[in-house]
Amino acid sequence: MRAGRRITATDVAAEAGVSRATVGFVLNRTSSQSISSATAQRVLAAAERLGYQPHGGARALRSGHSRIVLLVLPDLPVGHALRELLEAATVQLAEAGYQLVVHHHVVETAVPLWSVLLPEVVLGFEPFSAADVLSMRRAGVEHVLPAEGDRPVAAFWPAAQGVALQIGHLAESGHRRIGCVLPAEPRLAARAALRAEVLRQACAAHGLGAPRTALIAPDVAGAAAIVRDWVDGEGVTAICGYDDELAAAVVSAALRGGLRVPADLSVLGFDDTPVARLLVPSLSTVAIDNRALGRYVAEIALGALRGRRADSVPLPDAVRLTVRESSGPPVPGRRIF
């Protein structure tokens, strides 16, 4: 037998001296067939000697159940928050007997993974195109989420809630001129624009003027130029970060420039990643319970298998503000950057 070749049921049949059909009846425990105990034991022993493993794809075709949930992600960087979400969803689905497979559907010419894996559920963070839905239906996928009329899965992400907490905290602390640094990463352009819009709405709700916004890379050089312009030129006393990484860049730039954080400049992050706790001063930030959101994603998929609409699965209360050392009331007479 050629080294590295997959052992098949035909190999087991040859080893045991029985037909391929007999091997199938024994390994699939087909109760309608009368196979003697001696023959069954011979087949099982041969399978063990050869190291035979049943082919999952073939078994799925026969049974119609692959036990696979395919989660399709847009072309986004996979950061700390998304990793936590995916880990929790994986565990929740595994406990229910399903395997989560994550697919970045970014190359239109590639064969889509749903045509290869035969998943029972395909779940998208954003609505699928009509062409993708047709492709899934032709591949035999029965459950495609979000279904028509469903809330898109991406809509659960509590960005607006988090921004409202950021701005509310700063407004209550006495800040009137606020800025926000957003990612210059092209793949996050749409999300950065959405964050800027909810930021404007939150500032308006608290009677604040329009916030200053800028796209920066997560490095000190880019942050330093923004901090200098906003603090010295425009009287900004607080800056929100799109995430903790950008907020940490602002803190570092401010401290290197001789500003006191938070006396001269308050800084808030978003996501409560490990860097928020390790930074000095520690970073005030919006904490997202990504694991609760991961379990929510899993429940949507499991609900679809039970005939339950995605909108009937309750959203978790997954957002809160964690106040640490980097934010506080503005102090008059701050030093020039």
GROMACS .gro file of C-alpha atoms in nm:
model
  337
    1MET     CA    1   0.000   0.000   0.000
    2ARG     CA    2   0.142   0.343  -0.101
    3ALA     CA    3   0.274   0.545   0.196
    4GLY     CA    4   0.065   0.850   0.276
    5ARG     CA    5  -0.245   0.728   0.090
    6ARG     CA    6  -0.573   0.746   0.279
    7ILE     CA    7  -0.697   0.406   0.400
    8THR     CA    8  -1.038   0.334   0.247
    9ALA     CA    9  -1.319   0.092   0.321
   10THR     CA   10  -1.205  -0.104   0.015
   11ASP     CA   11  -0.866  -0.159   0.185
   12VAL     CA   12  -1.044  -0.283   0.497
   13ALA     CA   13  -1.253  -0.521   0.286
   14ALA     CA   14  -0.942  -0.668   0.124
   15GLU     CA   15  -0.768  -0.704   0.461
   16ALA     CA   16  -1.068  -0.877   0.620
   17GLY     CA   17  -1.151  -1.090   0.316
   18VAL     CA   18  -1.508  -0.961   0.286
   19SER     CA   19  -1.701  -0.744   0.041
   20ARG     CA   20  -1.696  -0.364   0.044
   21ALA     CA   21  -2.068  -0.369   0.124
   22THR     CA   22  -2.006  -0.586   0.430
   23VAL     CA   23  -1.751  -0.338   0.559
   24GLY     CA   24  -2.005  -0.060   0.514
   25PHE     CA   25  -2.274  -0.253   0.700
   26VAL     CA   26  -2.040  -0.327   0.993
   27LEU     CA   27  -1.884   0.019   1.027
   28ASN     CA   28  -2.218   0.196   0.988
   29ARG     CA   29  -2.387  -0.049   1.229
   30THR     CA   30  -2.664  -0.118   0.978
   31SER     CA   31  -2.922  -0.306   1.183
   32SER     CA   32  -3.121  -0.429   0.881
   33GLN     CA   33  -2.835  -0.655   0.769
   34SER     CA   34  -2.753  -0.992   0.928
   35ILE     CA   35  -2.377  -0.995   0.976
   36SER     CA   36  -2.233  -1.266   1.197
   37SER     CA   37  -2.044  -1.165   1.508
   38ALA     CA   38  -1.727  -1.334   1.381
   39THR     CA   39  -1.739  -1.143   1.051
   40ALA     CA   40  -1.806  -0.815   1.228
   41GLN     CA   41  -1.512  -0.870   1.462
   42ARG     CA   42  -1.287  -0.952   1.164
   43VAL     CA   43  -1.386  -0.629   0.990
   44LEU     CA   44  -1.333  -0.420   1.303
   45ALA     CA   45  -0.994  -0.579   1.367
   46ALA     CA   46  -0.885  -0.513   1.009
   47ALA     CA   47  -0.997  -0.151   1.033
   48GLU     CA   48  -0.796  -0.106   1.353
   49ARG     CA   49  -0.484  -0.268   1.209
   50LEU     CA   50  -0.492  -0.043   0.904
   51GLY     CA   51  -0.577   0.272   1.100
   52TYR     CA   52  -0.895   0.332   0.901
   53GLN     CA   53  -1.079   0.658   0.966
   54PRO     CA   54  -1.422   0.718   0.811
   55HIS     CA   55  -1.434   0.998   0.555
   56GLY     CA   56  -1.632   1.283   0.708
   57GLY     CA   57  -1.739   1.434   0.376
   58ALA     CA   58  -1.868   1.106   0.242
   59ARG     CA   59  -2.051   1.037   0.564
   60ALA     CA   60  -2.207   1.384   0.551
   61LEU     CA   61  -2.331   1.317   0.197
   62ARG     CA   62  -2.496   0.995   0.311
   63SER     CA   63  -2.651   1.135   0.626
   64GLY     CA   64  -2.722   1.491   0.514
   65HIS     CA   65  -2.564   1.621   0.837
   66SER     CA   66  -2.210   1.759   0.832
   67ARG     CA   67  -2.228   1.908   1.185
   68ILE     CA   68  -2.044   2.210   1.047
   69VAL     CA   69  -2.135   2.577   1.099
   70LEU     CA   70  -1.956   2.802   0.853
   71LEU     CA   71  -1.902   3.160   0.973
   72VAL     CA   72  -1.821   3.394   0.684
   73LEU     CA   73  -1.624   3.705   0.776
   74PRO     CA   74  -1.561   4.011   0.560
   75ASP     CA   75  -1.206   4.112   0.484
   76LEU     CA   76  -1.117   4.248   0.827
   77PRO     CA   77  -0.809   4.228   1.050
   78VAL     CA   78  -0.858   3.965   1.320
   79GLY     CA   79  -0.784   4.144   1.644
   80HIS     CA   80  -0.820   4.059   2.012
   81ALA     CA   81  -1.198   4.117   2.026
   82LEU     CA   82  -1.278   3.899   1.726
   83ARG     CA   83  -1.046   3.622   1.847
   84GLU     CA   84  -1.227   3.610   2.182
   85LEU     CA   85  -1.563   3.602   2.008
   86LEU     CA   86  -1.461   3.317   1.778
   87GLU     CA   87  -1.316   3.112   2.065
   88ALA     CA   88  -1.640   3.140   2.265
   89ALA     CA   89  -1.855   3.056   1.963
   90THR     CA   90  -1.635   2.754   1.888
   91VAL     CA   91  -1.673   2.618   2.242
   92GLN     CA   92  -2.049   2.675   2.251
   93LEU     CA   93  -2.103   2.498   1.919
   94ALA     CA   94  -1.868   2.214   2.012
   95GLU     CA   95  -2.072   2.150   2.327
   96ALA     CA   96  -2.375   2.111   2.103
   97GLY     CA   97  -2.189   1.870   1.873
   98TYR     CA   98  -2.102   2.114   1.593
   99GLN     CA   99  -1.774   2.239   1.453
  100LEU     CA  100  -1.722   2.608   1.370
  101VAL     CA  101  -1.525   2.683   1.056
  102VAL     CA  102  -1.429   3.046   0.986
  103HIS     CA  103  -1.407   3.161   0.626
  104HIS     CA  104  -1.273   3.495   0.503
  105HIS     CA  105  -1.468   3.529   0.178
  106VAL     CA  106  -1.246   3.787   0.009
  107VAL     CA  107  -1.137   3.641  -0.328
  108GLU     CA  108  -1.430   3.628  -0.565
  109THR     CA  109  -1.259   3.386  -0.804
  110ALA     CA  110  -1.190   3.125  -0.534
  111VAL     CA  111  -1.422   2.830  -0.485
  112PRO     CA  112  -1.639   2.926  -0.186
  113LEU     CA  113  -1.587   2.707   0.116
  114TRP     CA  114  -1.959   2.630   0.148
  115SER     CA  115  -1.933   2.437  -0.180
  116VAL     CA  116  -1.659   2.218  -0.034
  117LEU     CA  117  -1.758   2.159   0.330
  118LEU     CA  118  -2.136   2.109   0.291
  119PRO     CA  119  -2.213   2.306   0.611
  120GLU     CA  120  -2.551   2.282   0.775
  121VAL     CA  121  -2.553   2.654   0.850
  122VAL     CA  122  -2.377   2.944   0.680
  123LEU     CA  123  -2.369   3.251   0.901
  124GLY     CA  124  -2.250   3.591   0.777
  125PHE     CA  125  -2.155   3.895   0.980
  126GLU     CA  126  -2.307   4.101   0.700
  127PRO     CA  127  -2.587   4.025   0.450
  128PHE     CA  128  -2.484   3.805   0.159
  129SER     CA  129  -2.520   3.904  -0.203
  130ALA     CA  130  -2.796   3.741  -0.406
  131ALA     CA  131  -2.526   3.556  -0.605
  132ASP     CA  132  -2.373   3.413  -0.286
  133VAL     CA  133  -2.712   3.300  -0.155
  134LEU     CA  134  -2.785   3.130  -0.489
  135SER     CA  135  -2.445   2.960  -0.475
  136MET     CA  136  -2.519   2.832  -0.123
  137ARG     CA  137  -2.861   2.700  -0.222
  138ARG     CA  138  -2.712   2.517  -0.519
  139ALA     CA  139  -2.454   2.365  -0.281
  140GLY     CA  140  -2.739   2.231  -0.067
  141VAL     CA  141  -2.705   2.471   0.227
  142GLU     CA  142  -3.043   2.480   0.398
  143HIS     CA  143  -2.983   2.749   0.660
  144VAL     CA  144  -2.836   3.082   0.547
  145LEU     CA  145  -2.815   3.366   0.800
  146PRO     CA  146  -2.900   3.645   0.805
  147ALA     CA  147  -3.223   3.546   0.634
  148GLU     CA  148  -3.434   3.808   0.461
  149GLY     CA  149  -3.570   4.045   0.722
  150ASP     CA  150  -3.323   3.936   0.991
  151ARG     CA  151  -3.101   4.176   1.177
  152PRO     CA  152  -2.750   4.144   1.024
  153VAL     CA  153  -2.517   3.968   1.265
  154ALA     CA  154  -2.277   4.265   1.251
  155ALA     CA  155  -2.556   4.482   1.391
  156PHE     CA  156  -2.511   4.327   1.735
  157TRP     CA  157  -2.168   4.485   1.777
  158PRO     CA  158  -2.226   4.752   2.044
  159ALA     CA  159  -2.021   5.031   1.884
  160ALA     CA  160  -2.288   5.297   1.935
  161GLN     CA  161  -2.338   5.194   2.299
  162GLY     CA  162  -1.966   5.205   2.359
  163VAL     CA  163  -1.922   5.547   2.203
  164ALA     CA  164  -2.216   5.679   2.409
  165LEU     CA  165  -2.036   5.559   2.722
  166GLN     CA  166  -1.709   5.723   2.614
  167ILE     CA  167  -1.869   6.060   2.541
  168GLY     CA  168  -2.099   6.047   2.844
  169HIS     CA  169  -1.804   5.988   3.077
  170LEU     CA  170  -1.603   6.273   2.925
  171ALA     CA  171  -1.895   6.516   2.921
  172GLU     CA  172  -1.976   6.441   3.284
  173SER     CA  173  -1.609   6.498   3.370
  174GLY     CA  174  -1.627   6.848   3.222
  175HIS     CA  175  -1.470   6.804   2.879
  176ARG     CA  176  -1.615   7.020   2.600
  177ARG     CA  177  -1.367   6.974   2.313
  178ILE     CA  178  -1.322   6.609   2.220
  179GLY     CA  179  -1.130   6.430   1.946
  180CYS     CA  180  -1.129   6.073   1.817
  181VAL     CA  181  -0.852   5.884   1.639
  182LEU     CA  182  -0.973   5.631   1.382
  183PRO     CA  183  -0.780   5.358   1.196
  184ALA     CA  184  -0.611   5.442   0.868
  185GLU     CA  185  -0.626   5.070   0.777
  186PRO     CA  186  -0.815   5.060   0.441
  187ARG     CA  187  -1.008   4.745   0.534
  188LEU     CA  188  -1.159   4.932   0.829
  189ALA     CA  189  -1.263   5.240   0.630
  190ALA     CA  190  -1.637   5.169   0.642
  191ARG     CA  191  -1.627   5.095   1.014
  192ALA     CA  192  -1.421   5.405   1.082
  193ALA     CA  193  -1.679   5.617   0.898
  194LEU     CA  194  -1.960   5.459   1.099
  195ARG     CA  195  -1.773   5.520   1.424
  196ALA     CA  196  -1.725   5.886   1.330
  197GLU     CA  197  -2.098   5.921   1.268
  198VAL     CA  198  -2.207   5.767   1.599
  199LEU     CA  199  -1.945   5.983   1.769
  200ARG     CA  200  -2.101   6.297   1.622
  201GLN     CA  201  -2.444   6.182   1.735
  202ALA     CA  202  -2.322   6.112   2.089
  203CYS     CA  203  -2.155   6.453   2.116
  204ALA     CA  204  -2.470   6.625   1.993
  205ALA     CA  205  -2.677   6.433   2.249
  206HIS     CA  206  -2.457   6.580   2.526
  207GLY     CA  207  -2.465   6.934   2.387
  208LEU     CA  208  -2.105   6.920   2.264
  209GLY     CA  209  -1.971   7.057   1.939
  210ALA     CA  210  -1.870   6.833   1.652
  211PRO     CA  211  -1.570   6.620   1.753
  212ARG     CA  212  -1.237   6.634   1.575
  213THR     CA  213  -1.155   6.311   1.394
  214ALA     CA  214  -0.841   6.186   1.221
  215LEU     CA  215  -0.720   5.865   1.059
  216ILE     CA  216  -0.388   5.745   1.201
  217ALA     CA  217  -0.169   5.437   1.212
  218PRO     CA  218  -0.110   5.280   1.555
  219ASP     CA  219   0.226   5.446   1.611
  220VAL     CA  220   0.360   5.733   1.818
  221ALA     CA  221   0.468   5.950   1.523
  222GLY     CA  222   0.121   5.969   1.370
  223ALA     CA  223  -0.044   6.024   1.708
  224ALA     CA  224   0.204   6.297   1.809
  225ALA     CA  225   0.114   6.523   1.518
  226ILE     CA  226  -0.258   6.490   1.592
  227VAL     CA  227  -0.216   6.549   1.966
  228ARG     CA  228  -0.001   6.858   1.903
  229ASP     CA  229  -0.252   7.012   1.660
  230TRP     CA  230  -0.559   6.933   1.867
  231VAL     CA  231  -0.426   7.022   2.212
  232ASP     CA  232  -0.229   7.335   2.123
  233GLY     CA  233  -0.432   7.460   1.829
  234GLU     CA  234  -0.790   7.363   1.908
  235GLY     CA  235  -0.814   7.326   2.283
  236VAL     CA  236  -0.900   6.955   2.278
  237THR     CA  237  -0.889   6.813   2.632
  238ALA     CA  238  -0.989   6.451   2.565
  239ILE     CA  239  -0.932   6.197   2.287
  240CYS     CA  240  -1.120   5.873   2.227
  241GLY     CA  241  -0.955   5.585   2.047
  242TYR     CA  242  -1.130   5.361   1.794
  243ASP     CA  243  -0.962   5.083   1.988
  244ASP     CA  244  -0.713   5.043   2.272
  245GLU     CA  245  -0.417   5.024   2.035
  246LEU     CA  246  -0.481   5.371   1.888
  247ALA     CA  247  -0.560   5.510   2.234
  248ALA     CA  248  -0.230   5.371   2.365
  249ALA     CA  249  -0.048   5.548   2.080
  250VAL     CA  250  -0.213   5.875   2.187
  251VAL     CA  251  -0.114   5.825   2.553
  252SER     CA  252   0.245   5.751   2.454
  253ALA     CA  253   0.263   6.054   2.224
  254ALA     CA  254   0.117   6.283   2.490
  255LEU     CA  255   0.358   6.167   2.761
  256ARG     CA  256   0.659   6.192   2.529
  257GLY     CA  257   0.551   6.546   2.447
  258GLY     CA  258   0.544   6.648   2.813
  259LEU     CA  259   0.169   6.638   2.871
  260ARG     CA  260   0.017   6.488   3.183
  261VAL     CA  261  -0.244   6.216   3.134
  262PRO     CA  262  -0.517   6.277   3.241
  263ALA     CA  263  -0.456   6.628   3.386
  264ASP     CA  264  -0.366   6.779   3.049
  265LEU     CA  265  -0.532   6.523   2.823
  266SER     CA  266  -0.779   6.246   2.901
  267VAL     CA  267  -0.767   5.939   2.678
  268LEU     CA  268  -1.023   5.660   2.641
  269GLY     CA  269  -0.987   5.333   2.453
  270PHE     CA  270  -1.229   5.075   2.323
  271ASP     CA  271  -1.227   4.691   2.368
  272ASP     CA  272  -1.047   4.654   2.704
  273THR     CA  273  -0.762   4.449   2.562
  274PRO     CA  274  -0.463   4.348   2.779
  275VAL     CA  275  -0.272   4.661   2.672
  276ALA     CA  276  -0.534   4.875   2.851
  277ARG     CA  277  -0.446   4.719   3.185
  278LEU     CA  278  -0.069   4.710   3.126
  279LEU     CA  279  -0.028   5.068   3.003
  280VAL     CA  280   0.102   5.331   3.247
  281PRO     CA  281  -0.120   5.516   3.316
  282SER     CA  282  -0.372   5.236   3.281
  283LEU     CA  283  -0.627   5.303   3.010
  284SER     CA  284  -0.991   5.389   3.071
  285THR     CA  285  -1.183   5.198   2.805
  286VAL     CA  286  -1.506   5.047   2.689
  287ALA     CA  287  -1.512   4.681   2.787
  288ILE     CA  288  -1.695   4.444   2.553
  289ASP     CA  289  -1.792   4.097   2.669
  290ASN     CA  290  -1.674   3.934   2.347
  291ARG     CA  291  -1.730   3.585   2.485
  292ALA     CA  292  -2.096   3.661   2.551
  293LEU     CA  293  -2.124   3.785   2.193
  294GLY     CA  294  -1.954   3.467   2.070
  295ARG     CA  295  -2.209   3.256   2.254
  296TYR     CA  296  -2.480   3.472   2.101
  297VAL     CA  297  -2.347   3.396   1.751
  298ALA     CA  298  -2.349   3.024   1.833
  299GLU     CA  299  -2.707   3.042   1.961
  300ILE     CA  300  -2.818   3.208   1.637
  301ALA     CA  301  -2.673   2.917   1.439
  302LEU     CA  302  -2.818   2.652   1.670
  303GLY     CA  303  -3.152   2.831   1.668
  304ALA     CA  304  -3.165   2.815   1.288
  305LEU     CA  305  -3.124   2.436   1.304
  306ARG     CA  306  -3.428   2.428   1.534
  307GLY     CA  307  -3.636   2.655   1.313
  308ARG     CA  308  -3.583   2.964   1.527
  309ARG     CA  309  -3.536   3.308   1.370
  310ALA     CA  310  -3.218   3.496   1.449
  311ASP     CA  311  -3.410   3.798   1.576
  312SER     CA  312  -3.572   3.583   1.846
  313VAL     CA  313  -3.234   3.522   2.017
  314PRO     CA  314  -3.192   3.793   2.284
  315LEU     CA  315  -2.889   4.017   2.258
  316PRO     CA  316  -2.656   3.995   2.560
  317ASP     CA  317  -2.582   4.296   2.778
  318ALA     CA  318  -2.220   4.302   2.676
  319VAL     CA  319  -2.086   4.659   2.708
  320ARG     CA  320  -1.966   4.866   3.002
  321LEU     CA  321  -1.722   5.147   3.076
  322THR     CA  322  -1.410   5.067   3.277
  323VAL     CA  323  -1.261   5.385   3.425
  324ARG     CA  324  -0.890   5.366   3.507
  325GLU     CA  325  -0.610   5.622   3.531
  326SER     CA  326  -0.608   5.780   3.185
  327SER     CA  327  -0.927   5.987   3.219
  328GLY     CA  328  -1.049   6.255   3.455
  329PRO     CA  329  -1.160   6.620   3.470
  330PRO     CA  330  -0.960   6.872   3.266
  331VAL     CA  331  -0.718   7.078   3.475
  332PRO     CA  332  -0.692   7.452   3.391
  333GLY     CA  333  -0.352   7.586   3.292
  334ARG     CA  334  -0.224   7.274   3.123
  335ARG     CA  335   0.128   7.273   2.983
  336ILE     CA  336   0.189   7.335   2.615
  337PHE     CA  337   0.270   7.028   2.407
   0.00000   0.00000   0.00000
